[in-house]
GROMACS .gro file of C-alpha atoms in nm:
model
  272
    1UNK     CA    1  11.111  15.255  12.353
    2UNK     CA    2  11.026  15.186  12.725
    3UNK     CA    3  10.769  15.431  12.860
    4UNK     CA    4  10.761  15.582  13.201
    5UNK     CA    5  10.424  15.664  13.350
    6UNK     CA    6  10.293  15.865  13.643
    7UNK     CA    7   9.932  15.973  13.739
    8UNK     CA    8   9.894  16.348  13.765
    9UNK     CA    9   9.578  16.392  13.978
   10UNK     CA   10   9.505  16.747  13.881
   11UNK     CA   11   9.190  16.906  13.729
   12UNK     CA   12   9.091  17.187  13.499
   13UNK     CA   13   9.140  17.538  13.591
   14UNK     CA   14   8.928  17.818  13.443
   15UNK     CA   15   9.042  17.984  13.126
   16UNK     CA   16   8.913  18.338  13.030
   17UNK     CA   17   8.830  18.412  12.693
   18UNK     CA   18   8.621  18.635  12.487
   19UNK     CA   19   8.329  18.559  12.254
   20UNK     CA   20   8.257  18.817  11.978
   21UNK     CA   21   7.894  18.911  11.902
   22UNK     CA   22   7.873  18.956  11.527
   23UNK     CA   23   7.646  19.251  11.412
   24UNK     CA   24   7.531  19.198  11.062
   25UNK     CA   25   7.635  19.465  10.836
   26UNK     CA   26   7.343  19.647  10.660
   27UNK     CA   27   7.349  19.931  10.421
   28UNK     CA   28   7.172  20.182  10.666
   29UNK     CA   29   7.406  20.442  10.831
   30UNK     CA   30   7.276  20.362  11.157
   31UNK     CA   31   7.363  19.977  11.137
   32UNK     CA   32   7.710  20.069  10.997
   33UNK     CA   33   7.771  20.306  11.291
   34UNK     CA   34   7.640  20.026  11.535
   35UNK     CA   35   7.876  19.765  11.374
   36UNK     CA   36   8.180  20.001  11.368
   37UNK     CA   37   8.097  20.095  11.739
   38UNK     CA   38   8.085  19.714  11.833
   39UNK     CA   39   8.398  19.647  11.649
   40UNK     CA   40   8.567  19.942  11.828
   41UNK     CA   41   8.452  19.813  12.169
   42UNK     CA   42   8.580  19.461  12.102
   43UNK     CA   43   8.927  19.599  11.969
   44UNK     CA   44   8.953  19.800  12.271
   45UNK     CA   45   8.857  19.491  12.510
   46UNK     CA   46   9.109  19.280  12.337
   47UNK     CA   47   9.385  19.523  12.355
   48UNK     CA   48   9.313  19.601  12.718
   49UNK     CA   49   9.320  19.201  12.790
   50UNK     CA   50   9.657  19.177  12.604
   51UNK     CA   51   9.794  19.464  12.804
   52UNK     CA   52   9.674  19.320  13.139
   53UNK     CA   53   9.806  18.978  13.051
   54UNK     CA   54  10.140  19.110  12.946
   55UNK     CA   55  10.189  19.368  13.229
   56UNK     CA   56  10.043  19.165  13.510
   57UNK     CA   57  10.095  18.794  13.414
   58UNK     CA   58  10.376  18.848  13.199
   59UNK     CA   59  10.237  18.664  12.883
   60UNK     CA   60  10.012  18.739  12.597
   61UNK     CA   61   9.803  18.544  12.351
   62UNK     CA   62   9.981  18.393  12.053
   63UNK     CA   63   9.785  18.370  11.740
   64UNK     CA   64   9.738  18.020  11.566
   65UNK     CA   65   9.868  17.857  11.867
   66UNK     CA   66   9.904  17.489  11.874
   67UNK     CA   67  10.013  17.364  12.223
   68UNK     CA   68  10.213  17.042  12.204
   69UNK     CA   69  10.064  16.999  11.845
   70UNK     CA   70   9.701  17.033  11.937
   71UNK     CA   71   9.515  17.359  11.934
   72UNK     CA   72   9.253  17.221  12.204
   73UNK     CA   73   9.532  17.159  12.444
   74UNK     CA   74   9.608  17.543  12.477
   75UNK     CA   75   9.290  17.572  12.699
   76UNK     CA   76   9.356  17.267  12.913
   77UNK     CA   77   9.530  17.245  13.241
   78UNK     CA   78   9.876  17.106  13.227
   79UNK     CA   79   9.751  16.873  13.505
   80UNK     CA   80   9.478  16.737  13.292
   81UNK     CA   81   9.698  16.624  12.985
   82UNK     CA   82   9.862  16.266  12.968
   83UNK     CA   83  10.232  16.299  12.848
   84UNK     CA   84  10.440  16.022  12.697
   85UNK     CA   85  10.740  15.972  12.931
   86UNK     CA   86  11.082  15.827  12.886
   87UNK     CA   87  11.246  15.651  13.181
   88UNK     CA   88  11.625  15.719  13.212
   89UNK     CA   89  11.601  15.920  12.887
   90UNK     CA   90  11.995  15.935  12.874
   91UNK     CA   91  12.042  15.551  12.884
   92UNK     CA   92  12.045  15.481  12.504
   93UNK     CA   93  12.173  15.177  12.333
   94UNK     CA   94  12.071  14.923  12.060
   95UNK     CA   95  12.309  14.666  12.200
   96UNK     CA   96  12.107  14.392  12.377
   97UNK     CA   97  12.404  14.315  12.598
   98UNK     CA   98  12.385  14.659  12.763
   99UNK     CA   99  12.135  14.546  13.030
  100UNK     CA  100  12.111  14.893  13.193
  101UNK     CA  101  12.012  15.085  12.874
  102UNK     CA  102  11.647  15.198  12.870
  103UNK     CA  103  11.609  15.360  12.519
  104UNK     CA  104  11.704  15.286  12.169
  105UNK     CA  105  11.717  15.645  12.029
  106UNK     CA  106  11.866  15.962  12.169
  107UNK     CA  107  11.682  16.246  12.331
  108UNK     CA  108  11.627  16.442  12.041
  109UNK     CA  109  11.468  16.163  11.851
  110UNK     CA  110  11.263  16.086  12.154
  111UNK     CA  111  11.133  16.433  12.156
  112UNK     CA  112  11.063  16.412  11.791
  113UNK     CA  113  10.865  16.103  11.843
  114UNK     CA  114  10.640  16.276  12.090
  115UNK     CA  115  10.806  16.233  12.431
  116UNK     CA  116  10.726  16.528  12.651
  117UNK     CA  117  10.849  16.397  12.990
  118UNK     CA  118  11.193  16.306  13.048
  119UNK     CA  119  11.304  16.113  13.365
  120UNK     CA  120  11.665  16.059  13.470
  121UNK     CA  121  11.877  15.970  13.752
  122UNK     CA  122  12.159  16.209  13.854
  123UNK     CA  123  12.464  16.162  14.067
  124UNK     CA  124  12.745  16.362  14.184
  125UNK     CA  125  13.078  16.227  14.060
  126UNK     CA  126  13.350  16.448  14.193
  127UNK     CA  127  13.215  16.786  14.122
  128UNK     CA  128  13.022  16.691  13.801
  129UNK     CA  129  12.659  16.624  13.792
  130UNK     CA  130  12.632  16.318  13.584
  131UNK     CA  131  12.333  16.096  13.447
  132UNK     CA  132  12.395  15.734  13.561
  133UNK     CA  133  12.197  15.434  13.609
  134UNK     CA  134  12.198  15.342  13.985
  135UNK     CA  135  12.566  15.478  14.029
  136UNK     CA  136  12.847  15.596  13.819
  137UNK     CA  137  13.138  15.442  14.004
  138UNK     CA  138  13.366  15.238  13.756
  139UNK     CA  139  13.095  15.282  13.492
  140UNK     CA  140  12.965  14.937  13.580
  141UNK     CA  141  12.624  15.056  13.482
  142UNK     CA  142  12.517  15.303  13.237
  143UNK     CA  143  12.707  15.630  13.232
  144UNK     CA  144  12.505  15.891  13.044
  145UNK     CA  145  12.766  16.179  13.072
  146UNK     CA  146  12.724  16.537  13.196
  147UNK     CA  147  12.376  16.647  13.283
  148UNK     CA  148  12.453  16.984  13.141
  149UNK     CA  149  12.528  16.839  12.809
  150UNK     CA  150  12.186  16.667  12.783
  151UNK     CA  151  12.013  16.978  12.903
  152UNK     CA  152  12.177  17.176  12.618
  153UNK     CA  153  12.032  16.952  12.353
  154UNK     CA  154  11.695  16.975  12.506
  155UNK     CA  155  11.721  17.354  12.515
  156UNK     CA  156  11.823  17.358  12.138
  157UNK     CA  157  11.529  17.141  12.051
  158UNK     CA  158  11.294  17.366  12.257
  159UNK     CA  159  11.411  17.684  12.079
  160UNK     CA  160  11.320  17.521  11.746
  161UNK     CA  161  10.978  17.422  11.883
  162UNK     CA  162  10.831  17.730  12.057
  163UNK     CA  163  10.493  17.595  12.118
  164UNK     CA  164  10.592  17.276  12.321
  165UNK     CA  165  10.568  17.214  12.696
  166UNK     CA  166  10.818  16.995  12.855
  167UNK     CA  167  10.855  16.802  13.190
  168UNK     CA  168  11.141  16.683  13.368
  169UNK     CA  169  11.150  16.431  13.665
  170UNK     CA  170  11.487  16.399  13.810
  171UNK     CA  171  11.596  16.172  14.110
  172UNK     CA  172  11.851  16.302  14.342
  173UNK     CA  173  11.960  15.992  14.547
  174UNK     CA  174  12.281  16.158  14.659
  175UNK     CA  175  12.083  16.440  14.804
  176UNK     CA  176  12.289  16.704  14.612
  177UNK     CA  177  12.300  17.055  14.723
  178UNK     CA  178  12.060  17.270  14.494
  179UNK     CA  179  12.238  17.604  14.480
  180UNK     CA  180  12.580  17.460  14.441
  181UNK     CA  181  12.517  17.179  14.200
  182UNK     CA  182  12.170  17.170  14.055
  183UNK     CA  183  12.105  17.540  13.983
  184UNK     CA  184  12.442  17.575  13.761
  185UNK     CA  185  12.307  17.296  13.537
  186UNK     CA  186  12.003  17.507  13.426
  187UNK     CA  187  12.185  17.824  13.409
  188UNK     CA  188  12.477  17.684  13.202
  189UNK     CA  189  12.245  17.513  12.961
  190UNK     CA  190  12.038  17.821  12.918
  191UNK     CA  191  11.730  17.657  13.043
  192UNK     CA  192  11.674  17.858  13.358
  193UNK     CA  193  11.464  18.144  13.197
  194UNK     CA  194  11.243  17.885  13.055
  195UNK     CA  195  11.154  17.720  13.394
  196UNK     CA  196  10.808  17.744  13.536
  197UNK     CA  197  10.806  17.902  13.880
  198UNK     CA  198  10.495  17.835  14.076
  199UNK     CA  199  10.376  18.053  14.382
  200UNK     CA  200  10.460  17.778  14.615
  201UNK     CA  201  10.632  17.441  14.635
  202UNK     CA  202  10.309  17.257  14.621
  203UNK     CA  203  10.053  17.326  14.359
  204UNK     CA  204   9.680  17.273  14.435
  205UNK     CA  205   9.496  17.065  14.160
  206UNK     CA  206   9.289  17.391  14.059
  207UNK     CA  207   9.597  17.609  14.036
  208UNK     CA  208   9.807  17.469  13.726
  209UNK     CA  209   9.814  17.693  13.431
  210UNK     CA  210   9.699  17.578  13.087
  211UNK     CA  211   9.939  17.489  12.819
  212UNK     CA  212   9.865  17.794  12.641
  213UNK     CA  213   9.947  18.016  12.944
  214UNK     CA  214  10.286  17.821  12.994
  215UNK     CA  215  10.377  17.879  12.639
  216UNK     CA  216  10.263  18.239  12.636
  217UNK     CA  217  10.457  18.315  12.941
  218UNK     CA  218  10.784  18.161  12.799
  219UNK     CA  219  10.815  17.949  13.112
  220UNK     CA  220  10.715  17.609  12.960
  221UNK     CA  221  10.951  17.371  13.121
  222UNK     CA  222  10.847  17.202  13.447
  223UNK     CA  223  11.087  17.021  13.674
  224UNK     CA  224  11.031  16.789  13.966
  225UNK     CA  225  11.296  16.657  14.203
  226UNK     CA  226  11.226  16.363  14.422
  227UNK     CA  227  11.465  16.431  14.713
  228UNK     CA  228  11.591  16.752  14.871
  229UNK     CA  229  11.377  16.991  14.674
  230UNK     CA  230  11.321  17.322  14.836
  231UNK     CA  231  11.175  17.611  14.639
  232UNK     CA  232  11.305  17.881  14.891
  233UNK     CA  233  11.657  17.772  14.743
  234UNK     CA  234  11.576  17.725  14.372
  235UNK     CA  235  11.232  17.799  14.308
  236UNK     CA  236  11.201  17.597  13.977
  237UNK     CA  237  11.288  17.268  14.114
  238UNK     CA  238  10.957  17.135  14.254
  239UNK     CA  239  10.920  16.866  14.517
  240UNK     CA  240  10.794  16.569  14.317
  241UNK     CA  241  10.576  16.391  14.594
  242UNK     CA  242  10.413  16.716  14.713
  243UNK     CA  243  10.273  16.776  14.363
  244UNK     CA  244  10.232  16.428  14.198
  245UNK     CA  245  10.222  16.073  14.282
  246UNK     CA  246  10.343  15.762  14.115
  247UNK     CA  247  10.190  15.399  14.041
  248UNK     CA  248  10.360  15.080  14.175
  249UNK     CA  249  10.663  14.988  13.993
  250UNK     CA  250  10.539  14.651  13.954
  251UNK     CA  251  10.265  14.720  13.691
  252UNK     CA  252  10.332  14.565  13.370
  253UNK     CA  253  10.013  14.555  13.186
  254UNK     CA  254   9.781  14.853  13.056
  255UNK     CA  255   9.469  14.715  13.217
  256UNK     CA  256   9.640  14.739  13.551
  257UNK     CA  257   9.752  15.091  13.512
  258UNK     CA  258   9.407  15.204  13.435
  259UNK     CA  259   9.334  15.173  13.816
  260UNK     CA  260   9.608  15.436  13.890
  261UNK     CA  261   9.676  15.308  14.226
  262UNK     CA  262   9.877  15.532  14.462
  263UNK     CA  263  10.236  15.438  14.533
  264UNK     CA  264  10.475  15.698  14.624
  265UNK     CA  265  10.318  16.038  14.743
  266UNK     CA  266  10.340  16.286  15.034
  267UNK     CA  267  10.022  16.333  15.226
  268UNK     CA  268   9.670  16.287  15.057
  269UNK     CA  269   9.670  16.233  14.689
  270UNK     CA  270   9.312  16.348  14.647
  271UNK     CA  271   9.435  16.712  14.714
  272UNK     CA  272   9.682  16.699  14.427
   0.00000   0.00000   0.00000
C-alpha cells in the first residue's frame, strides 16, 4: 500500500480532568461520614461536569474510551497525532498494467488496516462528482466512480467503529461549487452530521480538540479541501493550506521526510 504523508504542525491543547482523593474507610462513624461526604461531593462534581459538557459543548465523557484504538489518544490533540494516509484511496487495482492505480485493497480494507486519512482527487463529470486520477475524460486514467458511493462505504464503516476519528483531504482542481455539488455528497451519504465544524476556517495550533472530544461530540470526521474552500458556504470543508502544510512531492526516503520540509502552505507554517 502506498502512503500519503503530510505534516500537521499543531501542538497540545489543555484537557480538563478530575483527580479523585480517596479517603480511607475506617470503622469510626466520623470517618464514614467524611468518606460519604467526599464521595457525594465528587459525584456532584462529575454530574455537573457532564451536564456542562453536554449542554454547553454538546458532548460528554464515554466510559472505557479507546480513541483510534489507543486510550492515551483520547487526551491528545488531533493535531499532535500522526495518521497513516492513503493517496488516491479509490484508485484500487492489483493489475500491474493499471499504472494510475495507487492502492491494492479497497477503502474498507484500508480502514481495517489502520488508515485514518483518505486523500482523493474529485472532478465534475457532467453533473456527477467523480473520483478520478488526473481527469475522468474517456477513462484514460483511473475512474473511481461516484464520490457519494465511496462516502457511503466510509459512513458504514464509521457507524461500526464509533471510537474512530477520520480525516479526508480532497483536491478540487475543477474549482467545483461547494453548495451545489460538494455539500450534497455529504448530505446524501449521511456523513454531514458527523463532520467537525470549527469556529473559523483556520484553526490555531492550540485550538484543535482532542480525539476524545471529537468522538464524544459525534463530529469525528475532519475534511480539508485544497481549492475554493469557504467555511461561510460549507462550514465543514476546511481550507487545507490555511490549516496544514505538505512536504515536497519528491521525498522518497523516510530519512528525508524526518526534516518535514515545508512545501505547500498559505502564510507562516509556524502559526499552524
